[in-house]
Amino acid sequence: KDLNHVRFGDCDALTNVLNKLVSTISSPMPEIELTKDPIGANRGKALSEQAGILAGRARKYYHSRYYTPPYRPTNANWEITFRALGWKRRTVEKFWKVFCRINTSLDGAIKLHEFLDFFDLDWTPLTERCFTYFDTTGGGDVDFLEFMISVWNVCTCRVDSLSNFAFDMYDLDSDGELSVPEIEHMVWEFFGKGGGGRCLEDATKYAEQRGGAMKLNAFISFT
């Protein structure tokens, strides 16, 4: 239409429509708002309040990823053991930091899945056997005392002493020798069920020559 024929009332209505249109265009579209804030929890909040919410989320993430609770000597028996073994407080705290990195749930005991995740291992009978070596009480998890003693034992072994470690893991009845069934169990966990045929044959023959079992010295000689 010719603008000269537009009435003043029409101009007011048109102005209102344009104002609403501009405000709609300048504000985020509903689809975008839903994408950024699906439940509308932050809609209408001040910028400073939203910044506080984001800072809180960042602190929570940092705490869950990197926070290590300080070591507090709450178990008297553990402290007696540590002192008897000559471990200084600084050494204990270093072990504690590693323990907490593995025990991501921070519940005081390492579970099998945490053990595998930290060392980037797949589950196999062998890796589970290594975990049970740390679990000296057979409780299904590893507390700090078990962890510290087991890691200390492994890390202070010489390369030629790792045979002792393997022997202890597979001496299932703790009678001080590896029977043929225990040797079979060890070979199958290393090579898979039915694998390691030549190794199993040689080990079994070596054990039978010594009365059907291998004591530690014989096992070290064989390996």
Tab-separated table of C-alpha atoms in Angstrom, residues 12-220:
chain	number	residue	atom	x	y	z
A	12	ASP	CA	1.619	1.685	16.353
A	13	ALA	CA	0.592	-1.900	15.613
A	14	LEU	CA	3.369	-2.249	13.036
A	15	THR	CA	5.913	-0.911	15.517
A	16	ASN	CA	4.863	-3.491	18.098
A	17	VAL	CA	5.157	-6.282	15.551
A	18	LEU	CA	8.632	-5.122	14.500
A	19	ASN	CA	9.810	-4.866	18.104
A	20	LYS	CA	8.674	-8.426	18.820
A	21	LEU	CA	10.324	-9.638	15.624
A	22	VAL	CA	13.649	-7.967	16.504
A	23	SER	CA	13.611	-9.369	20.031
A	24	THR	CA	12.884	-12.852	18.682
A	25	ILE	CA	15.729	-12.684	16.163
A	26	SER	CA	18.253	-11.328	18.682
A	27	SER	CA	17.511	-14.017	21.303
A	28	PRO	CA	18.682	-17.632	20.885
A	29	MET	CA	16.308	-19.883	18.984
A	30	PRO	CA	14.504	-22.470	21.166
A	31	GLU	CA	16.299	-25.356	19.439
A	32	ILE	CA	19.704	-23.806	20.253
A	33	GLU	CA	18.709	-23.183	23.859
A	34	LEU	CA	17.573	-26.765	24.244
A	35	THR	CA	20.872	-28.002	22.794
A	36	LYS	CA	22.953	-25.919	25.183
A	37	ASP	CA	20.715	-26.354	28.220
A	38	PRO	CA	18.280	-29.267	27.688
A	39	ILE	CA	16.311	-28.869	30.917
A	40	GLY	CA	16.466	-25.087	31.007
A	41	ALA	CA	18.282	-25.045	34.322
A	42	ASN	CA	20.316	-21.933	33.501
A	43	ARG	CA	17.689	-20.023	31.541
A	44	GLY	CA	17.167	-16.571	32.925
A	45	LYS	CA	20.125	-16.689	35.329
A	46	ALA	CA	22.624	-13.889	35.556
A	47	LEU	CA	25.977	-14.244	33.820
A	48	SER	CA	27.850	-14.238	37.147
A	49	GLU	CA	25.607	-17.015	38.470
A	50	GLN	CA	26.194	-19.134	35.365
A	51	ALA	CA	29.948	-18.538	35.696
A	52	GLY	CA	29.754	-19.808	39.273
A	53	ILE	CA	27.978	-22.954	38.111
A	54	LEU	CA	30.651	-23.624	35.469
A	55	ALA	CA	33.432	-23.033	37.992
A	56	GLY	CA	31.805	-25.524	40.337
A	57	ARG	CA	31.635	-28.120	37.581
A	58	ALA	CA	35.315	-27.525	36.766
A	59	ARG	CA	36.308	-27.971	40.421
A	60	LYS	CA	34.296	-31.179	40.633
A	61	TYR	CA	35.955	-32.559	37.475
A	62	TYR	CA	39.437	-31.631	38.694
A	63	HIS	CA	38.725	-33.205	42.086
A	64	SER	CA	37.533	-36.461	40.522
A	65	ARG	CA	40.511	-36.661	38.134
A	66	TYR	CA	43.482	-35.333	40.080
A	67	TYR	CA	42.713	-35.029	43.779
A	68	THR	CA	44.688	-37.291	46.101
A	69	PRO	CA	43.542	-37.351	49.712
A	70	PRO	CA	46.390	-36.879	52.192
A	71	TYR	CA	47.733	-39.980	53.880
A	72	ARG	CA	46.512	-40.241	57.465
A	73	PRO	CA	47.931	-43.027	59.667
A	74	THR	CA	44.669	-44.399	61.025
A	75	ASN	CA	45.599	-48.093	61.215
A	76	ALA	CA	47.999	-48.803	64.086
A	77	ASN	CA	48.895	-52.278	62.780
A	78	TRP	CA	49.924	-50.835	59.429
A	79	GLU	CA	52.115	-48.250	61.103
A	80	ILE	CA	53.809	-50.939	63.200
A	81	THR	CA	54.511	-52.945	60.020
A	82	PHE	CA	55.877	-49.922	58.180
A	83	ARG	CA	58.226	-49.053	61.036
A	84	ALA	CA	59.364	-52.667	61.386
A	85	LEU	CA	60.300	-52.700	57.695
A	86	GLY	CA	62.170	-49.418	58.052
A	87	TRP	CA	59.898	-47.391	55.772
A	88	LYS	CA	59.984	-43.648	56.409
A	89	ARG	CA	56.909	-41.451	56.224
A	90	ARG	CA	58.037	-39.962	52.906
A	91	THR	CA	58.255	-43.452	51.365
A	92	VAL	CA	54.812	-44.366	52.667
A	93	GLU	CA	53.313	-41.165	51.212
A	94	LYS	CA	54.842	-41.885	47.784
A	95	PHE	CA	53.257	-45.331	47.777
A	96	TRP	CA	49.972	-43.776	48.926
A	97	LYS	CA	49.864	-41.392	45.941
A	98	VAL	CA	50.324	-44.274	43.496
A	99	PHE	CA	47.730	-46.329	45.381
A	100	CYS	CA	45.159	-43.516	45.056
A	101	ARG	CA	45.884	-43.140	41.326
A	102	ILE	CA	44.978	-46.808	40.865
A	103	ASN	CA	42.066	-46.770	43.327
A	104	THR	CA	40.028	-44.234	41.333
A	105	SER	CA	36.953	-44.791	43.507
A	106	LEU	CA	39.037	-43.733	46.560
A	107	ASP	CA	37.227	-46.289	48.709
A	108	GLY	CA	40.457	-47.647	50.212
A	109	ALA	CA	40.732	-50.903	48.242
A	110	ILE	CA	41.843	-51.575	44.648
A	111	LYS	CA	39.448	-53.724	42.621
A	112	LEU	CA	40.426	-55.955	39.716
A	113	HIS	CA	38.996	-53.607	37.065
A	114	GLU	CA	40.938	-50.657	38.541
A	115	PHE	CA	44.118	-52.747	38.502
A	116	LEU	CA	43.599	-53.650	34.836
A	117	ASP	CA	42.643	-50.094	33.820
A	118	PHE	CA	45.701	-48.510	35.440
A	119	PHE	CA	48.190	-50.940	33.888
A	120	ASP	CA	46.268	-51.000	30.573
A	121	LEU	CA	45.833	-54.769	30.671
A	122	ASP	CA	43.146	-57.002	29.244
A	123	TRP	CA	41.584	-59.577	31.499
A	124	THR	CA	43.266	-62.956	31.186
A	125	PRO	CA	43.760	-65.737	33.722
A	126	LEU	CA	47.377	-64.565	34.027
A	127	THR	CA	46.540	-60.917	34.788
A	128	GLU	CA	43.949	-62.014	37.333
A	129	ARG	CA	46.571	-64.300	38.886
A	130	CYS	CA	48.908	-61.290	39.237
A	131	PHE	CA	46.119	-59.379	40.969
A	132	THR	CA	45.455	-62.218	43.396
A	133	TYR	CA	49.169	-62.199	44.249
A	134	PHE	CA	48.647	-58.671	45.591
A	135	ASP	CA	45.437	-59.743	47.347
A	136	THR	CA	47.221	-61.624	50.113
A	137	THR	CA	44.121	-61.969	52.327
A	138	GLY	CA	41.917	-63.326	49.524
A	139	GLY	CA	39.263	-60.659	50.085
A	140	GLY	CA	38.821	-59.828	46.396
A	141	ASP	CA	40.526	-56.436	46.622
A	142	VAL	CA	43.873	-54.949	47.640
A	143	ASP	CA	44.132	-52.566	50.577
A	144	PHE	CA	47.047	-50.198	51.107
A	145	LEU	CA	49.120	-52.541	53.276
A	146	GLU	CA	48.770	-55.418	50.792
A	147	PHE	CA	49.615	-53.082	47.926
A	148	MET	CA	52.692	-51.633	49.593
A	149	ILE	CA	54.205	-54.947	50.645
A	150	SER	CA	53.499	-56.652	47.303
A	151	VAL	CA	54.891	-53.810	45.184
A	152	TRP	CA	57.942	-53.595	47.421
A	153	ASN	CA	58.560	-57.341	47.035
A	154	VAL	CA	58.238	-57.226	43.248
A	155	CYS	CA	60.289	-54.038	42.751
A	156	THR	CA	63.170	-55.262	44.914
A	157	CYS	CA	63.461	-58.515	42.965
A	158	ARG	CA	66.409	-58.930	40.650
A	159	VAL	CA	65.640	-60.121	37.153
A	160	ASP	CA	66.833	-63.615	38.044
A	161	SER	CA	64.571	-63.540	41.109
A	162	LEU	CA	61.385	-63.220	39.053
A	163	SER	CA	61.352	-66.999	38.942
A	164	ASN	CA	60.604	-66.859	42.674
A	165	PHE	CA	57.673	-64.571	41.927
A	166	ALA	CA	56.248	-66.969	39.332
A	167	PHE	CA	56.863	-69.955	41.615
A	168	ASP	CA	54.968	-68.310	44.489
A	169	MET	CA	52.038	-67.423	42.222
A	170	TYR	CA	51.540	-70.972	40.991
A	171	ASP	CA	52.345	-72.930	44.134
A	172	LEU	CA	48.598	-73.036	44.694
A	173	ASP	CA	48.630	-75.240	47.804
A	174	SER	CA	51.726	-73.497	49.264
A	175	ASP	CA	53.540	-76.798	49.837
A	176	GLY	CA	56.858	-75.479	48.492
A	177	GLU	CA	56.792	-77.309	45.159
A	178	LEU	CA	55.031	-77.278	41.812
A	179	SER	CA	53.137	-80.453	41.039
A	180	VAL	CA	52.347	-81.500	37.464
A	181	PRO	CA	48.758	-80.121	37.647
A	182	GLU	CA	50.149	-76.796	38.926
A	183	ILE	CA	52.694	-76.746	36.094
A	184	GLU	CA	49.913	-77.408	33.577
A	185	HIS	CA	47.878	-74.594	35.111
A	186	MET	CA	50.809	-72.191	34.838
A	187	VAL	CA	51.624	-73.057	31.210
A	188	TRP	CA	47.990	-72.781	30.099
A	189	GLU	CA	47.617	-69.364	31.735
A	190	PHE	CA	50.754	-68.164	29.950
A	191	PHE	CA	50.000	-69.642	26.530
A	192	GLY	CA	46.240	-70.177	26.609
A	193	LYS	CA	44.299	-73.405	27.011
A	194	GLY	CA	46.000	-76.124	24.996
A	195	GLY	CA	48.949	-73.871	24.106
A	196	GLY	CA	52.629	-74.112	24.989
A	197	GLY	CA	52.789	-77.785	24.119
A	198	ARG	CA	56.579	-78.029	23.921
A	199	CYS	CA	57.079	-76.005	27.106
A	200	LEU	CA	54.543	-78.130	28.994
A	201	GLU	CA	56.120	-81.329	27.745
A	202	ASP	CA	59.615	-80.258	28.822
A	203	ALA	CA	58.436	-78.980	32.219
A	204	THR	CA	56.420	-82.118	32.941
A	205	LYS	CA	59.338	-84.359	32.005
A	206	TYR	CA	61.683	-82.281	34.174
A	207	ALA	CA	59.297	-82.592	37.135
A	208	GLU	CA	58.798	-86.356	36.682
A	209	GLN	CA	62.549	-86.854	36.778
A	210	ARG	CA	62.471	-85.280	40.247
A	211	GLY	CA	59.691	-87.330	41.747
A	212	GLY	CA	56.727	-85.682	40.015
A	213	ALA	CA	57.211	-82.116	41.248
A	214	MET	CA	59.616	-79.169	41.038
A	215	LYS	CA	60.925	-77.430	44.123
A	216	LEU	CA	62.060	-73.802	43.902
A	217	ASN	CA	65.705	-74.577	43.050
A	218	ALA	CA	64.666	-77.000	40.325
A	219	PHE	CA	62.191	-74.452	38.921
A	220	ILE	CA	64.883	-71.749	38.833
